mmCIF file of C-alpha atoms in Angstrom:
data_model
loop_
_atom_site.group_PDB
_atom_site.id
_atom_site.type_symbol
_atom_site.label_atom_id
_atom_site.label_comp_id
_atom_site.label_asym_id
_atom_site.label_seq_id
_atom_site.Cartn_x
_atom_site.Cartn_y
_atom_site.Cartn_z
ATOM 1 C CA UNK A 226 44.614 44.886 -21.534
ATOM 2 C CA UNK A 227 42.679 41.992 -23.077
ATOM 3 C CA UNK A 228 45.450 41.714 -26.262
ATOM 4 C CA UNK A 229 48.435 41.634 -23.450
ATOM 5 C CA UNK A 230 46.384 38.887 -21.458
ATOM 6 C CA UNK A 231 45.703 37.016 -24.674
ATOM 7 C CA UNK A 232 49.539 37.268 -26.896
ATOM 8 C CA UNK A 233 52.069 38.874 -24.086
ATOM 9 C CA UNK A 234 51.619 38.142 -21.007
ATOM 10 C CA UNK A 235 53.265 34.250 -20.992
ATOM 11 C CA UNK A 236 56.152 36.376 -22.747
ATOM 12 C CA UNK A 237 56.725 38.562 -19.856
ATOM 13 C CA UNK A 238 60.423 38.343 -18.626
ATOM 14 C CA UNK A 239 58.737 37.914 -15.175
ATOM 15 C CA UNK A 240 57.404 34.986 -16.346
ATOM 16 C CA UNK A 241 59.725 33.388 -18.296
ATOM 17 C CA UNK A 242 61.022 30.990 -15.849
ATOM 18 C CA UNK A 243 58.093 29.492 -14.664
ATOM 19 C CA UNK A 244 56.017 26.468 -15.494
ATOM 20 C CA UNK A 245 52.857 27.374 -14.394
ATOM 21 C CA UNK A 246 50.490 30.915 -13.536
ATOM 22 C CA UNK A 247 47.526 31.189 -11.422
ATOM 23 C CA UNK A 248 45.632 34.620 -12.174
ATOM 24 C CA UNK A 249 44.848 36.700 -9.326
ATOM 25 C CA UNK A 250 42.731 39.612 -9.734
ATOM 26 C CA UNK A 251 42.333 42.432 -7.243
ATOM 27 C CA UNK A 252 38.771 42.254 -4.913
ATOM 28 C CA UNK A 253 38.724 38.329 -5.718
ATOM 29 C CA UNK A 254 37.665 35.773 -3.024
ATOM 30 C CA UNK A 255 38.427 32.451 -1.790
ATOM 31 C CA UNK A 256 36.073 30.263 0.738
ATOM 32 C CA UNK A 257 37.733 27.101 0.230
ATOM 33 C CA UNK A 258 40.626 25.520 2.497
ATOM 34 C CA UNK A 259 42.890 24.138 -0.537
ATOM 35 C CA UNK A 260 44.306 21.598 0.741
ATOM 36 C CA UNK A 261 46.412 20.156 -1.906
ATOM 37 C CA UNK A 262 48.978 22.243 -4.367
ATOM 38 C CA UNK A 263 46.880 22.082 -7.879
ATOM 39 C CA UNK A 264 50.152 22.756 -9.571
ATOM 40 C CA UNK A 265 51.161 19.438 -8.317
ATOM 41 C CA UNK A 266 48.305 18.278 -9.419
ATOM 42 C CA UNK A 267 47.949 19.705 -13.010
ATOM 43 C CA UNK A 268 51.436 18.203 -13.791
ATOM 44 C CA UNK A 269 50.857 14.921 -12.387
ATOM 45 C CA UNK A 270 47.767 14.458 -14.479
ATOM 46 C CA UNK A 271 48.752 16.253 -17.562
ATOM 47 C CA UNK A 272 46.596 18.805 -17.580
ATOM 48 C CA UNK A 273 47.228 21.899 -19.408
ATOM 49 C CA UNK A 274 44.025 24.611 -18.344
ATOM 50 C CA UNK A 275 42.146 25.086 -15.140
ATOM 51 C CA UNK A 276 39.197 26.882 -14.843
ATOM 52 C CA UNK A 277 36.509 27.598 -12.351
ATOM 53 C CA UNK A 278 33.744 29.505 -13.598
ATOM 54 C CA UNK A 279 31.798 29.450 -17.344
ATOM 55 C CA UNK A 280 29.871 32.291 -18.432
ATOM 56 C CA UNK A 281 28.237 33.670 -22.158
ATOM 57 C CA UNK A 282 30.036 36.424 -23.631
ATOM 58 C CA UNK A 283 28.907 39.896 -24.826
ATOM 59 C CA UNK A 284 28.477 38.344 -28.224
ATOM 60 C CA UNK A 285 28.556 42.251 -29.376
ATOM 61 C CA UNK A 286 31.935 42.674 -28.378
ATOM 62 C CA UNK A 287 33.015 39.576 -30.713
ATOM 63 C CA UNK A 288 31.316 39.833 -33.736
ATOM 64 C CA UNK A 289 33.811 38.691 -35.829
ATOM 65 C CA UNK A 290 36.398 36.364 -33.565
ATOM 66 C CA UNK A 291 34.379 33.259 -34.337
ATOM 67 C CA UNK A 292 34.080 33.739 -38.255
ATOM 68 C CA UNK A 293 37.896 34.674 -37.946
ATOM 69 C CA UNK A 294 38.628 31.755 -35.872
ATOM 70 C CA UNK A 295 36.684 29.495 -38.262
ATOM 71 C CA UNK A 296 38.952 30.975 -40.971
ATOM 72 C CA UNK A 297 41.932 29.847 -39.105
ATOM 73 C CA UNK A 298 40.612 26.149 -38.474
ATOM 74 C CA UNK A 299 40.404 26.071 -41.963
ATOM 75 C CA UNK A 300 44.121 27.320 -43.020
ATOM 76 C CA UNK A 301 45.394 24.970 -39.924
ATOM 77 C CA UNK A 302 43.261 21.515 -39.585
ATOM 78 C CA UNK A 303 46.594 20.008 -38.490
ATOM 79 C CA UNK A 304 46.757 21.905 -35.530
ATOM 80 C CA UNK A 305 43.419 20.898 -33.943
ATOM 81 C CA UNK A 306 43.530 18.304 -31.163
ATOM 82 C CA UNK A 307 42.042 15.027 -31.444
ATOM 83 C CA UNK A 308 39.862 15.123 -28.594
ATOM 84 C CA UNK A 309 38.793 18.715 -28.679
ATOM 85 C CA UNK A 310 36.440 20.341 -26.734
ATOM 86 C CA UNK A 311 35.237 23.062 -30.038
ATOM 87 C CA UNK A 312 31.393 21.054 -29.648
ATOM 88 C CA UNK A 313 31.235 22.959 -26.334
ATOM 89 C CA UNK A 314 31.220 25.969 -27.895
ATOM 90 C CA UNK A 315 29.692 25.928 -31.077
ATOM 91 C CA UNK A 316 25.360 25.749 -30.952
ATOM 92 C CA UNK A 317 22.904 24.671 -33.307
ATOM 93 C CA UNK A 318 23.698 26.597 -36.288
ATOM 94 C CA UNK A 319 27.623 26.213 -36.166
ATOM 95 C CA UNK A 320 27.852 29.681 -34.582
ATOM 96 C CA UNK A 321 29.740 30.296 -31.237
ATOM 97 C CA UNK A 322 27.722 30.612 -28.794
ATOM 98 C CA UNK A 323 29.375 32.626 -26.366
ATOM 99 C CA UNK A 324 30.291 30.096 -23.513
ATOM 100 C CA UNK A 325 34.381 31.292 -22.193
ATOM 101 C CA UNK A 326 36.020 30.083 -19.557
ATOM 102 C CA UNK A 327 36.208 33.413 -16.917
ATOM 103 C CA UNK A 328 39.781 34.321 -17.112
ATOM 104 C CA UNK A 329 40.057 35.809 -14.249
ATOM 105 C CA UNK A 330 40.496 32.674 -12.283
ATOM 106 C CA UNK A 331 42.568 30.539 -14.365
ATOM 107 C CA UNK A 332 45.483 28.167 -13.546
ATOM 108 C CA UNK A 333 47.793 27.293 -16.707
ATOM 109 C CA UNK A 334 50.717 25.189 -17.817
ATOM 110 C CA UNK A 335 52.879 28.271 -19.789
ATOM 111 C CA UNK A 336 53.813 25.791 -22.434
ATOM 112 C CA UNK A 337 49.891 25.570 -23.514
ATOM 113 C CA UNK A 338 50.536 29.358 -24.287
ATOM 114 C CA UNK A 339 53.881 29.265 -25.539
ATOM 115 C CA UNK A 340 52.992 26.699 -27.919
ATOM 116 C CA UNK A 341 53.281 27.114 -32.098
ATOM 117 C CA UNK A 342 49.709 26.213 -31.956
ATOM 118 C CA UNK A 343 48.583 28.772 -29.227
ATOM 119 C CA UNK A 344 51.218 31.778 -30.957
ATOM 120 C CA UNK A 345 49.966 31.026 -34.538
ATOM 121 C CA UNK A 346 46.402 31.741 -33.195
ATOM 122 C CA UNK A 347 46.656 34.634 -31.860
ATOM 123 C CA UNK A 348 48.928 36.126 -34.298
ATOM 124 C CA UNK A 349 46.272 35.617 -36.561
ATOM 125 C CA UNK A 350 43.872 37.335 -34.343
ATOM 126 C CA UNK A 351 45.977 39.931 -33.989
ATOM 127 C CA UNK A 352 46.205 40.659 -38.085
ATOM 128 C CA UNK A 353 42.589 40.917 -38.041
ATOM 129 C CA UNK A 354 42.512 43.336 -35.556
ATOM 130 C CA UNK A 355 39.505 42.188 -33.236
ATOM 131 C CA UNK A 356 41.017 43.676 -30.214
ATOM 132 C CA UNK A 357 41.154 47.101 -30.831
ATOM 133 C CA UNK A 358 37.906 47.463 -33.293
ATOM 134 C CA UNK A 359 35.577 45.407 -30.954
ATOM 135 C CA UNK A 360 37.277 44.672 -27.729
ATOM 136 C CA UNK A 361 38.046 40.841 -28.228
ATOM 137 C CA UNK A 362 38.390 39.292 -24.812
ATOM 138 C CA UNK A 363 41.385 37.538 -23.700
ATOM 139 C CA UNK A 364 38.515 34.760 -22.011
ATOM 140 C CA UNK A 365 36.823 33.896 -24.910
ATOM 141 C CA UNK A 366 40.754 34.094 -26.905
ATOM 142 C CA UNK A 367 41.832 31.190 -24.351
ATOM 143 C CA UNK A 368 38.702 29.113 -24.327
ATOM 144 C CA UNK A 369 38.661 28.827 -27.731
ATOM 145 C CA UNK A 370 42.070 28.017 -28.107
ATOM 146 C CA UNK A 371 42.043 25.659 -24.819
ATOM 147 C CA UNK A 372 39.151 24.004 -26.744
ATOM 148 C CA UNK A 373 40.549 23.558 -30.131
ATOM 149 C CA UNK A 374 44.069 23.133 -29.432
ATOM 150 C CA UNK A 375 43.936 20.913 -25.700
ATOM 151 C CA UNK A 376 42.157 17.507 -25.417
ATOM 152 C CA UNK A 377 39.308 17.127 -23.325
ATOM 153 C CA UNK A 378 41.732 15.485 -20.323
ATOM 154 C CA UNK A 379 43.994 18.450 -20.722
ATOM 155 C CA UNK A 380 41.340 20.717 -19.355
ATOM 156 C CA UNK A 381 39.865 20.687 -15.826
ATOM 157 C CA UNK A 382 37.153 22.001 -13.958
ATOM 158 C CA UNK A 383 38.625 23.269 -9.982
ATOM 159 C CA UNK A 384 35.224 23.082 -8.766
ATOM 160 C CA UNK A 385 36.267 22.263 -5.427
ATOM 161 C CA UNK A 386 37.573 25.743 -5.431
ATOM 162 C CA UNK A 387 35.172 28.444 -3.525
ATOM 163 C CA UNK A 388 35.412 31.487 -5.537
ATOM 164 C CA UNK A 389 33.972 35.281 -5.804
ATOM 165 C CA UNK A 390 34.939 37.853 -8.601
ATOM 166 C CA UNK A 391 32.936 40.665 -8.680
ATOM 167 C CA UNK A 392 29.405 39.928 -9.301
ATOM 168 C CA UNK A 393 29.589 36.345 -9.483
ATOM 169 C CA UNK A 394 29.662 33.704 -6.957
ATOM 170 C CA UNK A 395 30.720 29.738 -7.561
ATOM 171 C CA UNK A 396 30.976 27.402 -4.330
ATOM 172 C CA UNK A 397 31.293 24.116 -4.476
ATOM 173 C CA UNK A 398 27.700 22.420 -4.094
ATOM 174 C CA UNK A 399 27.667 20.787 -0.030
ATOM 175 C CA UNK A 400 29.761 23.408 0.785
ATOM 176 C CA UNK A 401 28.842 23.849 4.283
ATOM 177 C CA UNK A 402 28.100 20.269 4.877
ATOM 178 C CA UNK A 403 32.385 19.218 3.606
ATOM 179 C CA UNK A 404 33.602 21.707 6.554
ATOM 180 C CA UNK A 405 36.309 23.685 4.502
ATOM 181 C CA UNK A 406 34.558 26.254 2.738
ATOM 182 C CA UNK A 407 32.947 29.415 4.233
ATOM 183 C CA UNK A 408 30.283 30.102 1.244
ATOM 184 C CA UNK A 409 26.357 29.549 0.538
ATOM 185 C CA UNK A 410 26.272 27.159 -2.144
ATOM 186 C CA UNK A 411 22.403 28.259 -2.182
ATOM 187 C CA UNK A 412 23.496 31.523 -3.476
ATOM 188 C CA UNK A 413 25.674 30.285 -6.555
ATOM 189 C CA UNK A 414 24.523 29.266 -9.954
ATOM 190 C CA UNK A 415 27.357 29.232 -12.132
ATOM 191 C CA UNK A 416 27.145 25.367 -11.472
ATOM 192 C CA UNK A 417 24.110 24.749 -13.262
ATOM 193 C CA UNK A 418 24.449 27.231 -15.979
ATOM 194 C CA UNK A 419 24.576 26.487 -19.261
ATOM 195 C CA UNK A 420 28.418 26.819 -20.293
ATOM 196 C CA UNK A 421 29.151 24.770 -17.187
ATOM 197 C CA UNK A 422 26.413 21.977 -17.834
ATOM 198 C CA UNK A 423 27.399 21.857 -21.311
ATOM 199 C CA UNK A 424 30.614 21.725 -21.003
ATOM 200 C CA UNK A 425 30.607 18.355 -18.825
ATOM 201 C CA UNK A 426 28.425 16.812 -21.304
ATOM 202 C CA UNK A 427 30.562 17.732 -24.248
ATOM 203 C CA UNK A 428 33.943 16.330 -22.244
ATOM 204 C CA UNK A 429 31.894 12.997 -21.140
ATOM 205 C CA UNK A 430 31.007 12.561 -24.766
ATOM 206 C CA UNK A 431 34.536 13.062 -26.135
ATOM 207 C CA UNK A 432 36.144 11.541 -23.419
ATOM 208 C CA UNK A 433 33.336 8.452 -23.502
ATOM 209 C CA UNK A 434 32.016 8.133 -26.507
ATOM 210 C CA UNK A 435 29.039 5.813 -26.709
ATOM 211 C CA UNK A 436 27.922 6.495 -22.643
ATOM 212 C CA UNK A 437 25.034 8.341 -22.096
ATOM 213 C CA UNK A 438 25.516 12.353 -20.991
ATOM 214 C CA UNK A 439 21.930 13.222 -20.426
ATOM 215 C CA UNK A 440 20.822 16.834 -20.106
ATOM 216 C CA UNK A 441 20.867 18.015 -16.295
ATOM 217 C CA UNK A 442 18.807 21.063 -14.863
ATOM 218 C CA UNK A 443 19.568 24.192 -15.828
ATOM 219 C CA UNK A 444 19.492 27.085 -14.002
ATOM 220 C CA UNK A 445 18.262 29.899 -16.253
ATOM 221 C CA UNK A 446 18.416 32.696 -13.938
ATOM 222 C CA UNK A 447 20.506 35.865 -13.549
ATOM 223 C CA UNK A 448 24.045 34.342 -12.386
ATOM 224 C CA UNK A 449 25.873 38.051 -12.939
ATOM 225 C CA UNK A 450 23.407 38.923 -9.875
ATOM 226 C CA UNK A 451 25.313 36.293 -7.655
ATOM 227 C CA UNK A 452 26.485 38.170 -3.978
ATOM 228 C CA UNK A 453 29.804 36.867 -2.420
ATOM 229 C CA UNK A 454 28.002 35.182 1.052
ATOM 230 C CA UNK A 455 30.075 34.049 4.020
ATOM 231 C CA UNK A 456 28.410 31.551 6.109
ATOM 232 C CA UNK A 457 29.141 29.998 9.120
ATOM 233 C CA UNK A 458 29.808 26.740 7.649
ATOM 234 C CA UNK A 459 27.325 25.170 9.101
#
């Protein structure tokens, strides 16, 4: 499944005449009233990769994707974007550090993935054979290609966007003060985690160099614990 999600599925003949996918996922919930189209809105602002919730990845089921993705930088500098997001990712001792976009919401121009960039990428992933010996992860496959291969503007956060996939809970902070969404924002943490913190510092950096991006609060506890919670909106 994850080497369809990450090389074949943008080929799919299904597929093949659209512009843009939104992943769905079975048992998935939405609390939000969306009240504009974000395909609209991707294309109108150029953006390339929407996300909604950032997570760590079981590092033991990538133990090599980084070193091999390293190997590719290398063999490819041409191909990296100007603006990239790869500080986001990478920690103190130039490891990856695990932070992924969650694919299972994600909302994508098809050209990102039908690029030469994006296909050269995984075809090299594929050679190495991550995905069958150690279960590489399509998430972690996109984010690190959204990050090396997008600029920082070409990636955006729908935070606005209640969401629930199975354990974990993201709703937008003041939810039940805005009106449209239906979800505790007391009982979701994926906002302050650390992949989600970080990344907004990284992309205010890149994006403005020179301003300050000071470090926020973190919260440190167990997000994967995270219940879906309807409220009353009130």
């Amino acid at each position: 499944m994850c080497r369809f999600q990450a090389g074949y599925l943008h080929r799919h003949p299904l597929l093949r005449d659209l512009e843009y996918y939104w992943r769905i996922e079975p048992d998935v919930e939405y609390f939000c009233d969306i009240d504009y189209d974000p395909f609209v809105f991707m294309k109108q602002n150029g953006i390339k990769y929407g996300w909604n919730i950032a997570m760590t990845e079981f590092m033991d089921t990538i133990k090599t994707l980084w070193n091999t993705t390293k190997e590719f930088i290398e063999k490819n500098p041409d191909l990296i974007a100007d603006k990239n997001m790869l500080e986001w990712l990478v920690d103190g001792d130039n490891g990856y550090g695990g932070c992924h976009f969650w694919s299972n919401f994600e909302i994508v121009d098809l050209s990102f993935y039908r690029s030469q960039a994006y296909q050269q990428y995984f075809d090299y992933l594929d050679r190495a054979g991550g995905f069958f010996y150690e279960r590489w992860g399509d998430a972690p496959v996109h984010s690190l290609a959204a990050a090396m291969f997008l600029n920082a503007d070409q990636i955006h956060y729908f935070e606005d966007i209640g969401y629930f996939h199975p354990s974990v809970l993201s709703c937008p902070k003041g939810a039940s003060k805005q009106g449209k969404c239906v979800c505790d924002d007391t009982r979701s943490f994926v906002q302050d985690g650390h992949c989600t913190v970080r990344y907004k510092q990284v992309r205010k950096k890149v994006l403005q160099p020179g301003e300050p991006y000071g470090v926020h609060d973190v919260h440190s506890g167990p997000v994967i614990m995270a219940e879906a919670y309807v409220g009353t909106g009130g």
